[in-house]
XYZ file of C-alpha atoms in Angstrom:
659
model
C 94.254 28.747 168.172
C 90.450 27.772 168.735
C 87.625 28.190 165.304
C 84.694 29.940 165.759
C 81.857 28.137 164.585
C 81.223 30.500 162.513
C 84.122 29.515 160.620
C 83.967 26.797 157.871
C 87.943 25.580 156.360
C 87.497 22.877 153.601
C 89.550 21.270 151.860
C 90.490 18.898 149.217
C 93.536 16.520 149.413
C 96.390 18.239 147.012
C 96.969 16.188 144.039
C 99.558 14.707 142.916
C 101.615 15.814 139.374
C 101.899 12.837 137.484
C 98.930 12.884 135.308
C 96.258 15.581 134.152
C 93.150 15.614 136.126
C 90.277 12.503 136.110
C 86.889 11.957 136.904
C 87.745 10.788 140.760
C 89.677 14.552 141.404
C 86.377 15.962 139.709
C 84.243 14.119 142.086
C 86.262 14.877 145.631
C 86.558 18.411 144.060
C 83.224 19.196 143.149
C 81.907 17.596 147.270
C 84.371 20.211 148.850
C 82.814 22.793 146.349
C 79.247 22.361 146.754
C 79.958 21.469 150.969
C 82.032 25.115 150.159
C 79.229 26.765 148.263
C 76.225 25.796 151.392
C 78.803 26.797 153.898
C 79.312 30.670 152.239
C 75.423 30.827 151.903
C 74.575 30.533 155.288
C 76.848 32.172 156.289
C 79.978 30.763 156.976
C 83.207 32.745 157.479
C 84.325 30.010 155.028
C 87.589 29.307 153.195
C 88.381 26.667 150.885
C 91.871 24.956 149.505
C 92.817 23.234 147.435
C 96.692 22.724 144.869
C 98.713 20.463 143.739
C 101.428 18.536 145.003
C 104.610 18.932 142.585
C 107.893 16.627 144.892
C 109.123 13.140 145.414
C 111.212 10.679 143.358
C 108.092 10.127 141.049
C 107.123 13.364 139.651
C 111.683 13.833 138.890
C 111.725 10.421 137.072
C 109.223 11.482 134.860
C 110.688 15.255 134.166
C 113.421 13.727 133.244
C 111.599 11.386 130.939
C 110.528 14.204 129.030
C 113.347 15.667 128.883
C 112.638 18.855 131.197
C 113.253 19.768 135.104
C 111.310 18.852 137.415
C 110.332 22.241 138.114
C 108.647 22.551 134.803
C 106.890 19.860 134.948
C 105.306 20.689 137.709
C 104.447 23.695 135.967
C 103.116 21.781 132.960
C 100.362 20.229 135.289
C 99.693 22.095 138.060
C 98.804 24.626 135.268
C 96.360 21.759 133.628
C 94.308 20.945 137.326
C 93.630 25.398 138.370
C 92.522 25.828 134.589
C 90.232 22.927 135.130
C 89.358 24.389 138.303
C 88.709 27.474 137.003
C 86.789 26.855 133.799
C 84.153 24.525 136.181
C 84.318 27.429 138.654
C 85.384 25.879 141.541
C 85.224 28.331 144.743
C 88.269 28.106 145.841
C 89.519 30.622 147.839
C 92.981 29.360 147.817
C 95.177 27.294 145.205
C 97.960 25.833 147.162
C 101.194 24.067 145.273
C 103.994 22.515 147.354
C 106.566 24.163 145.532
C 105.115 26.927 146.808
C 108.316 29.336 148.607
C 105.794 29.410 152.409
C 104.840 26.474 152.167
C 108.759 25.086 151.996
C 109.218 27.493 155.053
C 106.041 26.203 157.178
C 107.391 22.119 156.434
C 110.875 23.011 158.108
C 109.046 25.055 160.723
C 107.237 22.005 161.664
C 110.360 19.685 160.873
C 111.870 21.909 163.549
C 109.568 21.780 166.650
C 108.491 18.076 165.902
C 112.519 17.006 165.850
C 112.979 19.821 169.571
C 110.397 17.673 171.119
C 112.063 14.379 170.525
C 109.851 12.865 168.093
C 112.218 12.975 165.403
C 115.605 10.835 165.982
C 118.143 9.778 162.739
C 118.582 5.931 161.973
C 118.693 3.552 159.040
C 115.512 2.529 156.986
C 115.260 -0.142 154.231
C 112.395 -1.885 153.559
C 110.454 -2.244 149.908
C 109.761 1.224 148.495
C 107.128 1.662 145.272
C 107.914 4.670 143.461
C 104.665 5.424 142.113
C 102.856 5.566 145.464
C 105.651 6.954 147.681
C 105.190 4.207 150.440
C 107.342 1.422 151.938
C 104.962 -2.134 152.404
C 106.346 -4.939 154.826
C 106.997 -8.141 152.377
C 103.640 -9.911 153.791
C 101.725 -7.032 151.540
C 103.964 -7.095 148.032
C 102.810 -10.055 145.355
C 105.106 -12.168 144.489
C 107.200 -10.561 147.123
C 107.775 -8.022 144.798
C 105.180 -6.435 143.880
C 102.846 -2.821 145.456
C 99.915 -4.216 146.752
C 98.718 -0.947 145.149
C 99.663 -0.095 141.724
C 101.248 -3.673 140.522
C 104.716 -2.079 140.262
C 107.210 -3.609 140.821
C 109.033 -2.285 144.203
C 112.391 -1.570 144.887
C 114.692 -2.636 148.464
C 115.481 0.487 149.529
C 118.433 0.906 152.180
C 119.360 4.799 153.798
C 119.895 6.522 156.186
C 116.950 8.643 156.788
C 115.365 10.579 159.224
C 111.550 8.731 161.608
C 108.821 10.112 163.089
C 108.001 8.426 166.168
C 104.985 7.004 164.971
C 104.630 4.221 167.648
C 104.381 6.961 170.284
C 101.252 7.727 169.664
C 99.158 4.849 169.144
C 96.948 5.350 172.807
C 96.342 9.270 171.719
C 94.935 8.233 168.254
C 92.892 5.186 169.646
C 91.261 8.173 172.469
C 90.108 10.691 169.334
C 89.225 8.023 167.283
C 87.117 6.712 170.397
C 86.292 10.601 171.342
C 84.751 11.586 168.232
C 82.502 9.128 166.791
C 82.462 10.968 163.718
C 86.039 12.596 163.142
C 85.925 9.596 160.135
C 83.059 9.177 157.669
C 81.777 7.053 157.252
C 82.025 5.752 160.166
C 83.225 1.931 159.021
C 86.392 3.624 157.786
C 87.034 5.096 161.037
C 86.330 0.980 161.782
C 89.321 0.348 159.479
C 91.637 2.918 160.789
C 90.511 1.877 164.299
C 91.677 -1.449 163.358
C 95.140 -0.573 162.071
C 96.296 1.384 164.751
C 95.222 -1.736 167.446
C 97.384 -4.201 165.038
C 100.548 -1.885 166.151
C 102.015 1.233 164.024
C 105.625 1.901 163.663
C 108.014 4.519 163.460
C 107.544 5.796 159.976
C 110.175 7.277 157.125
C 109.983 11.267 156.976
C 113.263 11.812 154.495
C 114.858 10.401 151.473
C 119.074 10.949 150.671
C 118.166 9.274 147.405
C 116.519 11.631 145.272
C 116.472 15.620 145.507
C 113.343 16.267 144.714
C 111.955 17.535 147.407
C 111.879 19.596 151.191
C 115.379 20.458 152.645
C 115.601 19.932 156.089
C 116.048 22.995 158.083
C 119.417 24.890 157.588
C 119.930 24.640 161.192
C 120.109 20.617 161.233
C 123.065 20.858 158.879
C 121.900 17.911 156.639
C 121.898 19.216 154.091
C 122.207 15.787 151.498
C 118.025 14.469 153.170
C 114.575 15.769 151.340
C 111.619 15.111 152.676
C 109.237 12.530 152.088
C 106.121 13.399 149.995
C 103.991 12.587 152.619
C 105.317 14.879 155.635
C 105.974 17.805 152.669
C 101.783 16.785 151.883
C 100.115 17.128 155.015
C 101.433 19.773 155.835
C 99.835 22.084 153.359
C 96.583 22.341 155.365
C 98.439 24.359 157.439
C 101.044 26.394 155.455
C 98.215 27.678 153.499
C 96.383 29.802 156.681
C 100.107 31.105 157.623
C 101.479 28.448 159.594
C 105.492 29.207 160.168
C 104.573 31.822 158.109
C 101.870 35.227 158.906
C 99.469 33.024 160.587
C 96.982 35.406 158.229
C 94.354 32.433 158.361
C 95.345 30.339 161.364
C 91.878 30.935 162.505
C 90.667 28.629 160.346
C 92.181 25.849 161.997
C 90.877 23.109 162.402
C 89.241 22.262 159.692
C 86.009 21.830 159.671
C 86.142 18.697 156.587
C 88.864 17.556 154.518
C 87.981 15.577 151.833
C 89.782 12.353 150.601
C 89.376 9.491 148.709
C 90.273 6.060 150.320
C 92.938 5.657 149.290
C 94.647 8.090 150.773
C 92.834 7.583 154.256
C 95.715 6.227 156.467
C 97.653 8.627 155.949
C 94.936 11.091 156.459
C 93.615 9.119 159.974
C 97.219 7.941 160.694
C 99.294 10.708 160.774
C 98.439 13.299 159.837
C 97.155 13.498 163.026
C 99.933 12.017 165.106
C 101.892 14.854 163.044
C 98.654 17.770 164.419
C 99.494 16.095 167.796
C 103.008 16.469 167.951
C 102.803 20.423 166.743
C 100.008 20.501 169.850
C 97.324 21.822 167.072
C 94.230 21.155 166.883
C 92.210 18.229 165.638
C 90.215 18.108 162.213
C 86.665 17.875 162.416
C 86.064 15.635 159.548
C 88.087 13.340 157.674
C 85.966 12.062 154.680
C 87.051 9.054 152.510
C 84.685 8.891 149.394
C 85.104 6.090 146.806
C 86.442 5.231 143.243
C 84.298 6.026 140.369
C 85.172 2.794 138.308
C 84.377 1.327 134.253
C 83.665 -2.270 134.528
C 84.664 -2.823 138.282
C 88.074 -1.451 138.786
C 89.413 1.951 139.381
C 89.838 3.805 136.862
C 93.384 4.127 135.742
C 95.222 5.829 132.267
C 97.756 2.397 132.135
C 93.747 0.229 131.956
C 92.044 3.311 129.543
C 89.411 3.544 130.958
C 89.947 7.241 132.043
C 87.346 9.361 132.397
C 87.164 12.856 130.627
C 85.723 15.522 132.908
C 85.865 17.950 130.547
C 84.826 15.874 127.628
C 81.562 14.966 130.304
C 80.954 18.829 131.191
C 80.799 19.780 128.146
C 78.884 17.500 126.144
C 76.541 16.929 128.932
C 76.368 20.514 131.041
C 78.302 20.859 134.319
C 75.483 21.072 136.390
C 74.027 18.143 134.993
C 77.730 16.700 135.837
C 77.846 17.529 139.128
C 74.416 16.634 139.629
C 74.583 13.190 138.293
C 78.332 12.205 140.624
C 76.629 13.894 144.110
C 73.142 11.619 142.982
C 74.086 8.578 142.244
C 76.508 6.763 143.931
C 76.460 6.971 148.571
C 78.986 8.228 149.655
C 82.156 5.877 150.924
C 80.988 3.830 148.076
C 82.413 2.697 144.416
C 80.384 4.599 141.439
C 80.305 3.355 137.772
C 80.452 5.591 135.032
C 77.707 5.564 132.050
C 76.359 7.250 130.062
C 73.241 6.095 130.349
C 73.003 6.467 133.825
C 73.918 10.011 133.492
C 71.102 10.592 130.653
C 68.114 8.644 133.211
C 69.009 11.365 135.998
C 69.395 14.443 133.379
C 66.003 13.304 131.833
C 63.876 11.333 134.883
C 65.074 13.559 137.903
C 66.196 17.189 136.772
C 63.426 16.871 133.111
C 60.515 15.195 134.274
C 60.489 16.417 138.362
C 62.390 20.103 138.313
C 62.065 21.428 135.194
C 59.032 20.425 134.318
C 56.990 21.747 137.434
C 58.891 25.437 136.907
C 57.417 24.979 133.070
C 53.823 24.120 134.958
C 53.751 27.488 136.936
C 55.317 29.919 133.488
C 52.672 27.766 132.205
C 50.023 28.667 134.439
C 51.546 31.849 136.085
C 51.290 33.181 131.527
C 47.634 31.404 131.183
C 45.029 32.729 134.023
C 47.064 35.424 136.149
C 49.538 37.461 133.199
C 52.426 36.282 134.750
C 52.013 37.443 138.188
C 53.067 35.137 141.259
C 51.211 35.440 144.429
C 51.636 33.820 147.444
C 49.876 35.208 150.140
C 47.530 33.364 150.306
C 49.471 29.820 150.835
C 49.514 29.414 154.413
C 45.622 30.055 154.202
C 45.045 27.099 151.276
C 47.861 24.599 151.669
C 49.309 24.857 155.092
C 49.885 20.887 155.110
C 51.260 20.749 151.965
C 54.122 23.995 152.912
C 54.833 22.007 156.531
C 55.605 18.932 154.777
C 58.148 21.002 153.000
C 59.882 22.164 155.658
C 59.950 18.825 157.008
C 62.169 17.669 153.959
C 64.448 21.214 154.305
C 65.214 20.501 158.262
C 66.797 17.462 157.845
C 69.107 18.664 155.262
C 71.176 20.058 156.840
C 72.926 17.698 158.739
C 73.035 14.953 156.260
C 75.119 17.792 153.563
C 77.821 17.760 156.803
C 77.627 14.267 157.447
C 78.868 13.932 154.124
C 75.374 11.824 152.872
C 75.135 14.056 149.987
C 72.968 11.483 148.201
C 70.499 11.418 151.012
C 70.723 15.469 151.401
C 69.700 15.445 146.521
C 66.685 12.327 147.945
C 65.637 14.539 150.374
C 65.877 17.546 148.679
C 63.527 15.849 145.764
C 60.569 15.370 147.984
C 59.626 18.558 147.941
C 59.655 18.986 144.025
C 57.419 15.732 144.417
C 54.676 17.628 146.735
C 54.783 20.671 144.601
C 53.402 18.226 141.292
C 51.194 16.284 142.535
C 49.260 19.697 143.912
C 49.730 20.683 140.756
C 47.853 16.911 139.743
C 45.604 16.980 143.286
C 44.002 20.979 142.748
C 43.786 21.024 139.070
C 44.057 25.435 138.914
C 42.581 24.781 135.554
C 39.594 23.574 137.758
C 39.669 26.263 140.117
C 39.255 28.985 137.706
C 36.469 27.059 136.269
C 34.567 27.131 139.641
C 36.124 31.154 139.795
C 37.789 30.327 142.618
C 41.160 32.690 141.956
C 41.795 33.242 144.755
C 42.586 29.483 145.407
C 44.383 29.146 142.391
C 46.753 31.890 142.883
C 47.591 30.267 145.990
C 48.416 27.613 144.204
C 50.387 28.931 141.999
C 52.110 30.753 145.109
C 52.865 27.458 147.079
C 54.518 26.116 143.267
C 56.520 28.687 143.634
C 57.561 28.818 146.756
C 58.814 25.469 147.026
C 60.603 26.090 143.533
C 62.343 29.005 145.315
C 63.387 26.604 148.461
C 64.630 23.697 146.653
C 66.772 26.204 144.564
C 68.356 27.975 147.074
C 69.205 24.762 148.343
C 69.999 23.600 145.073
C 72.552 26.098 144.273
C 75.815 24.644 145.693
C 75.325 21.602 143.650
C 73.807 23.119 141.035
C 74.879 27.056 140.806
C 74.036 27.660 137.397
C 71.223 25.999 137.186
C 69.874 27.155 139.526
C 70.336 30.952 139.812
C 68.689 31.288 136.479
C 65.287 29.186 138.065
C 65.857 32.108 141.308
C 66.129 34.945 138.571
C 63.040 33.417 136.326
C 61.696 33.474 139.629
C 62.335 37.298 140.762
C 64.949 36.673 143.941
C 68.372 36.183 143.998
C 69.834 33.390 146.551
C 72.321 34.716 148.986
C 72.856 34.363 152.784
C 69.563 36.937 153.002
C 67.364 34.466 150.550
C 69.149 31.226 152.748
C 68.046 32.871 156.114
C 64.145 33.940 154.790
C 63.387 31.191 152.897
C 64.940 28.604 155.148
C 65.324 29.431 158.608
C 62.480 31.796 158.628
C 60.156 29.606 156.711
C 58.879 32.888 154.359
C 57.458 33.174 150.963
C 58.063 34.599 148.304
C 56.887 38.845 147.610
C 54.849 38.965 145.043
C 56.644 39.202 141.642
C 56.192 38.681 137.680
C 57.714 35.541 136.618
C 59.858 34.974 134.029
C 59.643 33.060 131.002
C 62.957 31.085 130.097
C 63.600 28.127 127.905
C 63.077 24.441 129.499
C 66.548 23.769 131.138
C 67.072 20.061 130.609
C 66.872 19.280 127.189
C 65.670 15.665 126.982
C 68.664 13.652 125.668
C 67.719 10.708 124.049
C 70.640 9.526 122.737
C 74.166 9.609 124.256
C 76.181 12.243 123.471
C 79.930 10.987 123.851
C 81.662 8.679 121.592
C 82.290 6.166 123.903
C 82.453 2.451 124.212
C 79.513 1.612 127.450
C 80.561 -1.447 129.302
C 77.164 -4.425 128.830
C 76.510 -6.609 131.983
C 77.690 -9.730 131.847
C 78.858 -12.917 133.690
C 82.494 -12.950 131.987
C 84.958 -11.702 134.728
C 86.084 -8.693 132.039
C 82.460 -7.675 129.665
C 81.904 -7.406 126.007
C 81.858 -3.098 124.643
C 78.975 -1.901 122.936
C 78.096 1.219 122.001
C 75.466 3.163 123.788
C 73.946 3.944 120.053
C 73.608 -0.052 120.227
C 72.005 0.168 122.887
C 67.937 -0.429 121.522
C 66.018 -1.609 124.598
C 66.784 -1.769 128.804
C 67.657 -5.644 128.746
C 65.462 -6.461 131.971
C 67.437 -7.916 135.182
C 68.372 -11.217 134.479
C 65.876 -14.003 136.175
C 67.447 -16.087 139.202
C 68.033 -19.855 138.691
C 65.666 -21.335 141.081
C 67.817 -24.407 141.301
C 71.839 -22.887 141.426
C 71.286 -18.880 142.151
C 72.374 -18.559 138.426
C 71.801 -15.193 136.585
C 69.735 -16.323 133.779
C 70.130 -14.331 130.335
C 68.765 -13.754 126.912
C 70.830 -15.663 123.606
C 70.941 -11.833 122.148
C 73.056 -11.192 125.988
C 74.920 -14.623 124.999
C 76.655 -13.607 121.041
C 77.295 -10.983 122.414
C 80.587 -11.834 123.833
C 83.028 -13.159 120.700
C 83.891 -16.507 121.170
C 87.067 -17.767 118.911
C 89.583 -21.291 118.535
C 92.861 -19.727 118.943
C 96.604 -21.031 118.369
C 99.422 -20.022 120.809
C 102.246 -19.716 118.025
C 104.431 -17.938 121.197
C 105.087 -18.227 124.375
C 107.183 -17.107 126.524
C 107.325 -15.944 130.179
C 106.604 -12.416 132.047
C 110.203 -11.398 133.775
C 109.626 -11.687 138.293
C 106.201 -12.990 137.672
C 105.244 -16.266 139.565
C 101.915 -16.524 137.642
C 101.932 -15.238 134.248
C 102.450 -16.119 130.852
C 102.902 -14.168 127.759
C 101.320 -15.331 124.257
C 100.881 -14.655 120.512
C 97.632 -16.243 119.566
C 96.630 -15.835 115.992
C 92.603 -16.326 116.040
C 92.561 -15.701 112.325
C 93.301 -11.218 112.011
C 96.468 -10.038 110.461
C 98.757 -9.780 113.053
C 98.295 -12.592 116.502
C 97.074 -11.326 119.825
C 99.111 -10.256 122.746
C 97.627 -12.404 125.841
C 98.626 -12.590 129.447
C 97.664 -15.344 131.130
C 97.745 -15.817 134.825
C 98.309 -19.418 134.495
C 102.476 -20.490 134.530
C 101.781 -23.004 138.237
C 99.967 -25.285 135.936
C 101.513 -24.864 131.902
C 104.354 -23.539 131.202
C 105.241 -21.635 128.678
C 106.560 -24.833 125.929
C 103.108 -26.894 126.333
C 101.481 -23.889 125.869
C 103.542 -23.232 122.703
C 102.026 -24.799 119.210
C 98.494 -25.853 121.222
C 95.297 -24.388 120.571
C 92.879 -22.601 123.057
C 89.214 -20.675 123.800
C 89.517 -16.926 123.327
C 87.001 -14.468 124.227
C 88.501 -12.040 121.647
C 86.973 -9.139 122.345
C 87.191 -7.616 125.673
C 88.322 -3.759 126.167
C 92.699 -4.302 126.016
C 93.465 -4.236 129.879
C 97.109 -3.620 131.425
C 98.838 -6.858 133.690
C 102.514 -5.784 134.420
C 103.089 -3.022 132.013
C 101.759 -5.249 129.212
C 99.137 -4.953 127.569
C 96.577 -8.207 127.091
C 94.204 -8.588 124.339
C 91.692 -11.287 124.929
C 91.437 -13.942 127.799
C 91.768 -17.665 127.751
C 88.961 -20.046 128.867
C 89.895 -22.423 131.743
C 88.590 -24.500 134.083
C 89.586 -24.196 137.836
C 88.712 -26.255 140.806
C 89.727 -28.290 144.094
C 92.953 -30.353 141.733
C 94.199 -27.381 139.309
C 93.530 -25.546 136.607
C 92.886 -27.341 133.028
C 92.482 -25.114 129.832
C 89.681 -25.116 127.878
C 90.580 -26.674 124.163
C 88.980 -27.813 121.023
C 88.543 -31.176 120.817
C 89.519 -31.415 117.719
C 91.651 -29.225 115.397
C 90.257 -25.766 114.487
C 91.268 -23.673 112.215
C 92.475 -20.449 114.327
C 89.530 -18.170 113.929
C 86.593 -20.059 113.862
C 83.695 -18.785 116.033
C 82.577 -20.434 118.957
C 78.926 -20.720 119.277
């Protein structure tokens, strides 16, 4: 079942149907779509897979809460993902659902094969289980000996009969695979994390449950109908069941995957469990497992419970889908976390896209119309401007390896160098001067050079910005496809003579944020004050550093962005099950008291806080701790001797400003 070098299989993770798609899902899918589009354009037979993961206890419980069957609920949420990808023009070849009959058959076959190989056995499992994360955690990883280290929710001690996969038997084989394939996990620092984890020892993996019913049943021949397969065995198998594993095997010649695109939070499952499953099934290993970072707000992972989720549809509708795609792929090095802001998005659109790319096309249209009635002829470009063509080609030659090594931000950075060459060439050779001096051939050659550079850039930018680059290619009278990729990129040819089409500016300048959405400002507090983009009058210079202490200095205007008030604690109680948190109701002079969740229980009891005064940061975005909304933060000081509250020296009226 070898994979031809002429094939490319690209996958996203299948997205869990516990909520609608957010910007992190869009980021993963757009990266995969970019790689798939490039693969097709470069002549590879490409299969691009995405879909939804629909089984598990969390889905079963969510459906019950909403008064729906698990299937009805899964159908509803899965459709929102598919609709969004269709609206975004995502070029997937298959949208798989783990409720698909073919998938279920394939998963059951895999279970049979691993069972017959002796890699699956039945025993009793006892451990702390997080329903939200569908994961067991050892006590050493829990918060307060009970709460999930990933999502903070309470875990449940589960003791039940389970089938286990002999993961421990694959330690040495996994380590050998990592060592023999240095690019199997990208970025490479993620590979090092995985190696350290495996070197610490692997325990056998529980792969079935009996405490819920919404999942893939075991093969009938095992005669054990009370078991359903644990979500990760079920989910991971989608990558091969989508190709026909266990059914018609029609597309199994696409295996192994060239790239599995995932978020870093599911790296362990894909880089340890999945390769071990494949080894047990005697299937080839994927070429790359590529784990990207999270998109954050205020330095925190986006989640609905924190109220900081960015809706990708709203951003794309406001700013343009291609602009949104470019921003996400250019803004953040792959593997790192990125912090979304409208200001950063606007800067990319106005600068990179408007000034560098859009303005170059406008200049070409203007020069062609003014001097040559719209005609563009590149036949003499090499005669006069070979140095510029060589510089452009040097950048183009670097691009493909950067893309498949998941250095997409560097791919775009390198792709912008030819635009700089083109803009500098216009300024250096001055076509208006050439025309005055009667050097029409030289001026037309310059025109042809600019057109050729724009054409080559638009071909290589097409996987990232397909709609915009199609408009550019239409203006330049050519079509972006495998033939133009071969001609312009691989064979280094220039455009045939054509008449340029006048089109409106592609990137009208954006002066104000287009979404009514608060943006976080820089601050020295752990959770910053929030200020609307429309209130931002000027860019604030980076704070200077104190020579003595290395402290970032701020202006008085920045200090006054933080609202500090005196508050009186009118109610105080312990947060059940937490060793650190108190739940306070604090009067800060408003119509209703503020609810504040404070991590001070180790130093202050609820009784000690009741009736006392505190200093409150009053203009923080609400946050959730242990499921409780917190509407402010108390000021305190902590050193090696413990923590103490910062309080007014004398009683003050609740709500008195602190300045």
